[in-house]
Amino acid sequence: MLHRIFFLCLFVALYTSGSSLRCRWMDHKFRQCSENSLNLLETMANNSTNTTEDAEVTFPKDLYSQFLFNAEDKLVFTVQVLEEVSVLFEEDHSSASWEKSTVEHFLSVAIYLSIYLSIYLSIYLSIYLSIYLSIYLSIYLSIYLSIYLSIYLSIYLMMILFYLQDHSAAAWELIRKEIQTHLLRIDQLISSVLTANN
C-alpha cells in the first residue's frame, strides 16, 4: 500500500513538474482581475479633479531587469508589488476626490490577486523545489530575492509616502498614475510568462 502511494505521489510530482506555469486561473481569472483593477484606476482618474503635471515619482525600473530571469521570479515580484500597492491604498486617502466604493473595490481586487498569486506560486514552487532545486537555491529564492525586492519596494514606497505627507488630493492623484503605470507593466510581465509557457 505504501508503495502505491509513493508511486502515485511520484507520478503526480513528475507530471506537474513537467507542466508549465499555465492554469485555468492564470489564463482567465488573473487577466479578468488585472483588467478590472486597471479599469477601476481609470474610473478613479475620471472622478478626480486634481492635476499633477509637475510632480514625479518614478519606479526603480532596474528591478524589472535585475531579477526577472524566469517565470517564478516574475510571479514573486508581482506578488510583492500587489502587496505593497494594497498597503499603500490602505493609507488615508480621504482628501482625494475618488469615490470610496471604487477605491475599496480596487483594494479588494489587488488583495485578491495578491492572495491567489501567492497560493499559486507556493504550490508551484513547492513542487518545483522539491524535485529540481537544492536547499541552497531554495534559500536563495526565498531569502535573498525577497529581501532585495522588499528593500527596493520599501524605498519606493517611502518616496511615495513622502509625497503623501500632507495627504493632499494632488499627491494621491500622482500615486494613482504611478500605480496604474506599474500595474500595466505587471500585466505585461505576467502576459510574458503566459505566452512563454504556451
Coordinates of N, CA and C in Angstrom, one line a residue:
M1 N 0.8 -1.2 0.0 CA 0.0 0.0 0.0 C 0.9 1.3 0.0
L2 N 1.9 1.2 0.8 CA 2.8 2.4 0.9 C 3.5 2.6 -0.4
H3 N 3.8 1.6 -1.1 CA 4.5 1.7 -2.4 C 3.6 2.4 -3.4
R4 N 2.3 2.0 -3.4 CA 1.3 2.6 -4.3 C 1.2 4.1 -4.1
I5 N 1.1 4.5 -2.8 CA 1.0 5.9 -2.5 C 2.3 6.7 -3.0
F6 N 3.4 6.0 -2.7 CA 4.7 6.6 -3.1 C 4.7 6.8 -4.6
F7 N 4.4 5.8 -5.4 CA 4.4 5.9 -6.8 C 3.4 6.9 -7.4
L8 N 2.2 7.0 -6.7 CA 1.2 8.0 -7.1 C 1.7 9.4 -6.9
C9 N 2.4 9.6 -5.7 CA 2.9 10.9 -5.4 C 4.1 11.3 -6.4
L10 N 4.9 10.3 -6.7 CA 6.0 10.5 -7.6 C 5.4 10.8 -9.0
F11 N 4.4 10.1 -9.4 CA 3.8 10.4 -10.7 C 3.2 11.8 -10.8
V12 N 2.5 12.2 -9.8 CA 1.9 13.5 -9.7 C 3.0 14.6 -9.7
A13 N 4.0 14.3 -8.9 CA 5.1 15.3 -8.9 C 5.8 15.5 -10.2
L14 N 6.1 14.3 -10.8 CA 6.8 14.4 -12.1 C 5.9 15.0 -13.2
Y15 N 4.6 14.7 -13.2 CA 3.7 15.2 -14.2 C 3.6 16.7 -14.0
T16 N 3.4 17.2 -12.8 CA 3.2 18.6 -12.6 C 4.5 19.4 -12.8
S17 N 5.7 18.8 -12.5 CA 6.9 19.5 -12.7 C 7.2 19.7 -14.2
G18 N 6.7 18.8 -15.0 CA 6.8 19.0 -16.4 C 5.9 20.0 -17.0
S19 N 4.8 20.3 -16.3 CA 3.9 21.2 -16.8 C 4.4 22.6 -16.6
S20 N 3.8 23.5 -17.4 CA 4.2 24.9 -17.3 C 3.5 25.6 -16.2
L21 N 3.7 26.9 -16.2 CA 3.0 27.8 -15.1 C 1.6 28.1 -15.6
R22 N 1.1 27.5 -16.5 CA -0.2 27.8 -17.0 C -1.3 27.0 -16.2
C23 N -2.4 27.7 -16.0 CA -3.5 27.0 -15.4 C -4.7 27.9 -15.7
R24 N -5.9 27.3 -15.4 CA -7.1 28.0 -15.8 C -7.2 29.4 -15.1
W25 N -6.8 29.4 -13.8 CA -6.9 30.6 -13.1 C -6.0 31.7 -13.7
M26 N -4.8 31.3 -14.0 CA -3.9 32.3 -14.6 C -4.4 32.8 -16.0
D27 N -4.9 31.9 -16.7 CA -5.4 32.3 -18.1 C -6.6 33.2 -18.1
H28 N -7.5 32.9 -17.2 CA -8.8 33.6 -17.2 C -9.0 34.6 -16.1
K29 N -8.9 34.1 -14.8 CA -9.2 35.0 -13.7 C -8.2 36.1 -13.5
F30 N -6.9 35.8 -13.7 CA -5.9 36.8 -13.5 C -6.1 37.9 -14.5
R31 N -6.3 37.5 -15.7 CA -6.5 38.6 -16.8 C -7.7 39.4 -16.5
Q32 N -8.8 38.7 -16.0 CA -10.0 39.4 -15.7 C -9.8 40.4 -14.6
C33 N -9.2 39.9 -13.5 CA -8.9 40.8 -12.3 C -7.9 41.9 -12.7
S34 N -7.0 41.6 -13.5 CA -6.0 42.7 -13.9 C -6.7 43.8 -14.7
E35 N -7.5 43.4 -15.6 CA -8.3 44.4 -16.4 C -9.2 45.2 -15.5
N36 N -9.8 44.5 -14.5 CA -10.7 45.1 -13.6 C -10.0 46.2 -12.8
S37 N -8.8 45.8 -12.3 CA -8.1 46.8 -11.4 C -7.7 48.0 -12.3
L38 N -7.2 47.8 -13.5 CA -6.9 48.9 -14.4 C -8.1 49.8 -14.7
N39 N -9.2 49.2 -14.9 CA -10.5 49.9 -15.2 C -10.9 50.7 -13.9
L40 N -10.7 50.2 -12.8 CA -11.0 50.9 -11.5 C -10.1 52.1 -11.3
L41 N -8.8 51.9 -11.6 CA -7.9 53.1 -11.6 C -8.3 54.2 -12.6
E42 N -8.7 53.7 -13.7 CA -9.1 54.7 -14.8 C -10.4 55.4 -14.3
T43 N -11.3 54.7 -13.7 CA -12.5 55.3 -13.1 C -12.2 56.3 -12.0
M44 N -11.2 56.0 -11.2 CA -10.7 56.9 -10.2 C -10.2 58.2 -10.8
A45 N -9.5 58.1 -12.0 CA -9.0 59.2 -12.7 C -10.1 60.1 -13.2
N46 N -11.1 59.4 -13.7 CA -12.3 60.2 -14.3 C -13.0 60.9 -13.2
N47 N -13.0 60.4 -12.0 CA -13.7 61.1 -10.9 C -12.8 62.2 -10.2
S48 N -11.5 62.2 -10.6 CA -10.6 63.1 -9.9 C -10.6 64.5 -10.6
T49 N -10.4 65.5 -9.7 CA -10.4 66.9 -10.2 C -9.0 67.4 -10.0
N50 N -8.0 66.6 -9.7 CA -6.7 67.1 -9.4 C -5.7 66.9 -10.6
T51 N -4.7 67.8 -10.6 CA -3.7 67.6 -11.6 C -2.3 67.6 -11.0
T52 N -1.4 66.8 -11.6 CA 0.0 66.7 -11.1 C 1.0 66.7 -12.2
E53 N 1.0 67.7 -13.0 CA 1.9 67.7 -14.1 C 3.4 67.9 -13.7
D54 N 3.6 68.6 -12.6 CA 5.0 69.0 -12.3 C 5.7 67.9 -11.3
A55 N 4.9 67.1 -10.7 CA 5.5 66.2 -9.7 C 5.9 64.9 -10.4
E56 N 6.9 64.2 -9.9 CA 7.3 63.0 -10.5 C 7.9 62.0 -9.4
V57 N 7.4 60.8 -9.4 CA 8.0 59.8 -8.5 C 8.1 58.6 -9.5
T58 N 9.3 58.2 -9.8 CA 9.4 57.1 -10.7 C 9.8 55.8 -10.0
F59 N 9.3 54.7 -10.6 CA 9.6 53.4 -10.0 C 11.0 53.0 -10.4
P60 N 11.7 52.3 -9.6 CA 13.1 51.8 -9.9 C 13.0 50.7 -11.0
K61 N 13.0 51.2 -12.3 CA 12.8 50.2 -13.4 C 13.8 49.1 -13.5
D62 N 15.0 49.3 -12.9 CA 16.0 48.3 -12.9 C 15.6 47.0 -12.2
L63 N 14.6 47.1 -11.4 CA 14.0 45.9 -10.7 C 13.4 44.9 -11.8
Y64 N 12.9 45.5 -12.8 CA 12.3 44.6 -13.9 C 13.4 43.8 -14.6
S65 N 14.6 44.3 -14.7 CA 15.6 43.6 -15.4 C 16.6 42.8 -14.6
Q66 N 16.7 43.2 -13.3 CA 17.8 42.5 -12.5 C 17.5 41.1 -12.1
F67 N 16.2 40.8 -11.6 CA 16.0 39.5 -11.1 C 14.9 38.8 -11.8
L68 N 14.4 39.3 -12.9 CA 13.3 38.6 -13.5 C 13.8 37.7 -14.6
F69 N 14.6 36.7 -14.3 CA 15.1 35.8 -15.3 C 14.1 34.7 -15.7
N70 N 13.3 34.3 -14.7 CA 12.4 33.2 -15.1 C 11.0 33.5 -14.6
A71 N 10.1 32.6 -14.9 CA 8.7 32.8 -14.6 C 8.5 33.0 -13.1
E72 N 9.2 32.2 -12.3 CA 9.0 32.2 -10.8 C 9.3 33.5 -10.3
D73 N 10.4 34.1 -10.7 CA 10.9 35.4 -10.2 C 9.9 36.5 -10.6
K74 N 9.3 36.4 -11.8 CA 8.3 37.3 -12.2 C 7.0 37.3 -11.3
L75 N 6.7 36.0 -11.0 CA 5.5 35.9 -10.1 C 5.8 36.4 -8.7
V76 N 7.0 36.1 -8.2 CA 7.3 36.6 -6.8 C 7.3 38.1 -6.8
F77 N 7.9 38.7 -7.9 CA 7.9 40.2 -8.0 C 6.5 40.7 -8.0
T78 N 5.6 40.1 -8.8 CA 4.2 40.6 -9.0 C 3.5 40.5 -7.6
V79 N 3.7 39.4 -6.9 CA 3.0 39.3 -5.6 C 3.5 40.4 -4.6
Q80 N 4.8 40.6 -4.6 CA 5.4 41.6 -3.7 C 4.8 43.0 -4.1
V81 N 4.7 43.3 -5.3 CA 4.2 44.6 -5.8 C 2.7 44.8 -5.4
L82 N 1.9 43.7 -5.6 CA 0.5 43.8 -5.3 C 0.3 44.0 -3.8
E83 N 1.1 43.3 -3.0 CA 1.0 43.5 -1.5 C 1.4 44.9 -1.1
E84 N 2.4 45.5 -1.8 CA 2.8 46.9 -1.4 C 1.7 47.9 -1.9
V85 N 1.1 47.6 -3.1 CA 0.0 48.5 -3.5 C -1.1 48.5 -2.6
S86 N -1.4 47.3 -2.1 CA -2.5 47.2 -1.1 C -2.3 48.0 0.2
V87 N -1.0 47.9 0.6 CA -0.6 48.6 1.8 C -0.8 50.1 1.6
L88 N -0.3 50.5 0.4 CA -0.3 52.0 0.1 C -1.8 52.5 0.0
F89 N -2.7 51.8 -0.6 CA -4.1 52.2 -0.7 C -4.9 52.1 0.6
E90 N -4.3 51.5 1.6 CA -4.9 51.4 2.9 C -4.6 52.7 3.7
E91 N -3.7 53.6 3.2 CA -3.5 54.9 3.8 C -4.7 55.7 3.8
D92 N -4.6 56.9 4.5 CA -5.8 57.8 4.5 C -5.8 58.5 3.1
H93 N -6.8 58.3 2.3 CA -6.9 58.9 1.0 C -8.2 59.7 1.0
S94 N -8.7 60.2 2.1 CA -9.9 60.9 2.1 C -9.9 62.3 1.4
S95 N -8.7 62.8 1.2 CA -8.6 64.1 0.5 C -8.7 64.0 -1.0
A96 N -8.5 62.8 -1.5 CA -8.6 62.5 -2.9 C -10.1 62.6 -3.3
S97 N -10.4 63.0 -4.5 CA -11.8 63.1 -4.9 C -12.3 61.8 -5.5
W98 N -11.9 60.7 -5.0 CA -12.3 59.4 -5.6 C -13.5 58.9 -4.8
E99 N -14.3 58.1 -5.5 CA -15.4 57.5 -4.8 C -14.9 56.4 -3.9
K100 N -15.4 56.4 -2.7 CA -14.9 55.4 -1.7 C -15.2 54.0 -2.1
S101 N -16.3 53.7 -2.7 CA -16.6 52.4 -3.2 C -15.6 51.9 -4.3
T102 N -15.2 52.8 -5.2 CA -14.3 52.5 -6.2 C -12.9 52.1 -5.6
V103 N -12.5 52.9 -4.7 CA -11.2 52.6 -4.0 C -11.2 51.3 -3.3
E104 N -12.3 51.1 -2.6 CA -12.4 49.8 -1.8 C -12.5 48.6 -2.8
H105 N -13.2 48.8 -3.9 CA -13.3 47.7 -4.9 C -11.9 47.4 -5.5
F106 N -11.1 48.5 -5.8 CA -9.8 48.3 -6.3 C -8.9 47.6 -5.3
L107 N -9.0 48.0 -4.0 CA -8.2 47.4 -3.0 C -8.5 45.9 -2.8
S108 N -9.8 45.6 -2.9 CA -10.2 44.2 -2.8 C -9.7 43.3 -4.0
V109 N -9.7 43.9 -5.2 CA -9.2 43.2 -6.3 C -7.7 43.0 -6.2
A110 N -6.9 44.0 -5.7 CA -5.5 43.9 -5.6 C -5.2 42.9 -4.5
I111 N -5.9 42.9 -3.4 CA -5.7 41.9 -2.4 C -6.0 40.5 -2.9
Y112 N -7.1 40.3 -3.6 CA -7.5 39.0 -4.2 C -6.4 38.5 -5.1
L113 N -5.9 39.4 -6.0 CA -4.8 39.0 -6.9 C -3.6 38.5 -6.1
S114 N -3.2 39.3 -5.1 CA -2.0 39.0 -4.3 C -2.2 37.7 -3.6
I115 N -3.3 37.4 -3.0 CA -3.5 36.2 -2.3 C -3.5 35.0 -3.2
Y116 N -4.2 35.0 -4.3 CA -4.3 33.9 -5.2 C -3.0 33.7 -6.0
L117 N -2.3 34.7 -6.3 CA -0.9 34.5 -6.9 C 0.0 33.9 -5.9
S118 N -0.1 34.3 -4.6 CA 0.8 33.7 -3.6 C 0.5 32.2 -3.4
I119 N -0.8 31.9 -3.4 CA -1.1 30.5 -3.3 C -0.7 29.7 -4.5
Y120 N -0.9 30.2 -5.6 CA -0.5 29.6 -6.9 C 1.0 29.4 -6.9
L121 N 1.7 30.4 -6.5 CA 3.2 30.4 -6.5 C 3.7 29.4 -5.5
S122 N 3.1 29.4 -4.3 CA 3.6 28.5 -3.3 C 3.4 27.0 -3.7
I123 N 2.3 26.7 -4.3 CA 2.0 25.3 -4.7 C 3.0 25.0 -5.8
Y124 N 3.2 25.8 -6.8 CA 4.1 25.6 -7.9 C 5.5 25.4 -7.4
L125 N 6.0 26.4 -6.6 CA 7.4 26.3 -6.1 C 7.6 25.1 -5.2
S126 N 6.6 24.7 -4.4 CA 6.8 23.6 -3.5 C 7.1 22.3 -4.3
I127 N 6.3 22.2 -5.4 CA 6.5 21.0 -6.3 C 7.8 21.2 -7.0
Y128 N 8.1 22.3 -7.6 CA 9.3 22.6 -8.4 C 10.5 22.4 -7.5
L129 N 10.5 23.0 -6.3 CA 11.7 23.0 -5.5 C 11.9 21.6 -4.9
S130 N 10.9 20.9 -4.6 CA 11.1 19.5 -4.1 C 11.7 18.6 -5.1
I131 N 11.5 18.9 -6.4 CA 12.1 17.9 -7.4 C 13.4 18.4 -7.9
Y132 N 13.5 19.7 -8.3 CA 14.7 20.1 -9.0 C 15.8 20.9 -8.3
L133 N 15.4 21.7 -7.3 CA 16.3 22.6 -6.7 C 16.9 22.0 -5.4
S134 N 18.1 22.4 -5.2 CA 18.8 22.0 -3.9 C 18.4 23.0 -2.8
I135 N 18.8 22.7 -1.6 CA 18.4 23.6 -0.5 C 19.0 25.0 -0.7
Y136 N 20.2 25.0 -1.2 CA 20.8 26.3 -1.5 C 20.0 27.2 -2.3
L137 N 19.5 26.7 -3.4 CA 18.7 27.5 -4.3 C 17.4 27.9 -3.7
S138 N 16.8 27.0 -3.0 CA 15.5 27.4 -2.3 C 15.7 28.5 -1.3
I139 N 16.9 28.5 -0.6 CA 17.2 29.5 0.4 C 17.4 30.8 -0.4
Y140 N 18.1 30.8 -1.5 CA 18.4 32.0 -2.3 C 17.1 32.6 -2.7
L141 N 16.2 31.8 -3.3 CA 14.9 32.3 -3.8 C 14.1 32.9 -2.7
S142 N 14.0 32.2 -1.6 CA 13.1 32.7 -0.5 C 13.7 33.8 0.3
I143 N 14.9 33.9 0.5 CA 15.5 34.9 1.4 C 16.1 36.1 0.6
Y144 N 17.1 35.8 -0.2 CA 17.8 36.9 -0.9 C 16.9 37.7 -1.8
L145 N 16.2 37.0 -2.7 CA 15.3 37.7 -3.6 C 14.2 38.5 -2.9
S146 N 13.6 37.9 -1.9 CA 12.6 38.6 -1.1 C 13.2 39.9 -0.4
I147 N 14.3 39.7 0.2 CA 14.9 40.9 0.9 C 15.3 42.0 -0.1
Y148 N 15.9 41.6 -1.2 CA 16.3 42.6 -2.2 C 15.0 43.4 -2.7
L149 N 14.0 42.6 -3.1 CA 12.8 43.2 -3.6 C 12.1 44.1 -2.5
S150 N 12.1 43.6 -1.3 CA 11.5 44.3 -0.2 C 12.2 45.6 0.0
I151 N 13.5 45.6 0.0 CA 14.3 46.9 0.2 C 14.0 47.9 -0.9
Y152 N 14.0 47.5 -2.1 CA 13.8 48.4 -3.2 C 12.3 48.9 -3.2
L153 N 11.4 48.0 -3.0 CA 10.0 48.4 -2.9 C 9.7 49.3 -1.7
S154 N 10.4 49.0 -0.6 CA 10.2 49.9 0.6 C 10.7 51.3 0.3
I155 N 11.9 51.4 -0.3 CA 12.4 52.7 -0.6 C 11.5 53.5 -1.6
Y156 N 10.9 52.8 -2.5 CA 10.0 53.4 -3.5 C 8.7 53.8 -2.7
L157 N 8.2 53.0 -1.8 CA 7.1 53.4 -1.0 C 7.4 54.6 -0.1
M158 N 8.6 54.6 0.5 CA 8.9 55.8 1.3 C 8.9 57.1 0.5
M159 N 9.4 57.0 -0.8 CA 9.4 58.2 -1.6 C 7.9 58.6 -1.9
I160 N 7.1 57.6 -2.1 CA 5.6 57.9 -2.3 C 5.0 58.5 -1.1
L161 N 5.3 57.9 0.1 CA 4.7 58.4 1.3 C 5.3 59.8 1.7
F162 N 6.5 60.1 1.2 CA 7.0 61.5 1.4 C 6.1 62.5 0.7
Y163 N 5.6 62.1 -0.5 CA 4.7 63.0 -1.3 C 3.3 63.0 -0.6
L164 N 3.0 62.0 0.2 CA 1.7 61.9 0.8 C 1.7 62.5 2.2
Q165 N 2.8 63.2 2.6 CA 2.9 63.7 4.0 C 1.6 64.6 4.4
D166 N 1.2 65.4 3.4 CA 0.0 66.2 3.8 C -1.3 65.5 3.3
H167 N -1.2 64.3 2.7 CA -2.3 63.5 2.2 C -3.2 64.4 1.3
S168 N -2.5 65.2 0.5 CA -3.2 66.1 -0.4 C -3.8 65.2 -1.6
A169 N -4.9 65.8 -2.2 CA -5.5 65.2 -3.3 C -4.6 65.1 -4.5
A170 N -3.7 66.1 -4.7 CA -2.8 66.0 -5.8 C -1.8 64.9 -5.6
A171 N -1.3 64.7 -4.4 CA -0.4 63.6 -4.1 C -1.0 62.3 -4.4
W172 N -2.3 62.1 -4.1 CA -3.0 60.8 -4.3 C -3.2 60.6 -5.8
E173 N -3.4 61.7 -6.5 CA -3.5 61.6 -8.0 C -2.2 61.1 -8.6
L174 N -1.1 61.7 -8.1 CA 0.2 61.2 -8.6 C 0.4 59.8 -8.3
I175 N 0.0 59.3 -7.1 CA 0.2 57.9 -6.8 C -0.7 57.0 -7.7
R176 N -1.9 57.5 -7.9 CA -2.8 56.7 -8.8 C -2.2 56.5 -10.2
K177 N -1.6 57.6 -10.7 CA -1.0 57.5 -12.0 C 0.2 56.5 -12.0
E178 N 1.0 56.6 -11.0 CA 2.2 55.7 -10.9 C 1.8 54.3 -10.7
I179 N 0.8 54.0 -9.9 CA 0.3 52.7 -9.7 C -0.3 52.1 -11.0
Q180 N -1.0 52.9 -11.7 CA -1.6 52.5 -13.0 C -0.6 52.1 -14.0
T181 N 0.5 52.9 -14.1 CA 1.6 52.6 -15.0 C 2.3 51.3 -14.5
H182 N 2.4 51.2 -13.2 CA 3.1 50.0 -12.7 C 2.3 48.7 -12.9
L183 N 1.0 48.8 -12.7 CA 0.1 47.6 -12.9 C 0.0 47.2 -14.4
L184 N 0.1 48.2 -15.3 CA 0.2 47.9 -16.7 C 1.5 47.1 -17.0
R185 N 2.6 47.5 -16.4 CA 3.8 46.7 -16.6 C 3.8 45.3 -16.0
I186 N 3.1 45.2 -14.8 CA 3.0 43.9 -14.2 C 2.1 43.0 -15.1
D187 N 1.1 43.6 -15.7 CA 0.2 42.8 -16.6 C 1.0 42.3 -17.8
Q188 N 1.8 43.1 -18.3 CA 2.7 42.7 -19.4 C 3.7 41.6 -19.0
L189 N 4.2 41.8 -17.7 CA 5.1 40.8 -17.2 C 4.4 39.4 -17.1
I190 N 3.3 39.4 -16.5 CA 2.5 38.1 -16.4 C 2.1 37.6 -17.8
S191 N 1.8 38.5 -18.7 CA 1.4 38.0 -20.1 C 2.6 37.4 -20.7
S192 N 3.8 37.9 -20.4 CA 5.0 37.3 -21.0 C 5.3 35.9 -20.4
V193 N 4.9 35.7 -19.1 CA 5.0 34.4 -18.5 C 4.0 33.4 -19.2
L194 N 2.8 33.9 -19.4 CA 1.8 33.0 -20.0 C 2.1 32.7 -21.5
T195 N 2.6 33.6 -22.2 CA 2.9 33.3 -23.6 C 4.2 32.5 -23.8
A196 N 5.1 32.6 -22.8 CA 6.3 31.8 -22.9 C 6.0 30.3 -22.5
N197 N 4.9 30.1 -21.8 CA 4.6 28.8 -21.4 C 3.5 28.1 -22.3
N198 N 3.3 28.7 -23.5 CA 2.3 28.1 -24.4 C 2.9 26.8 -25.0

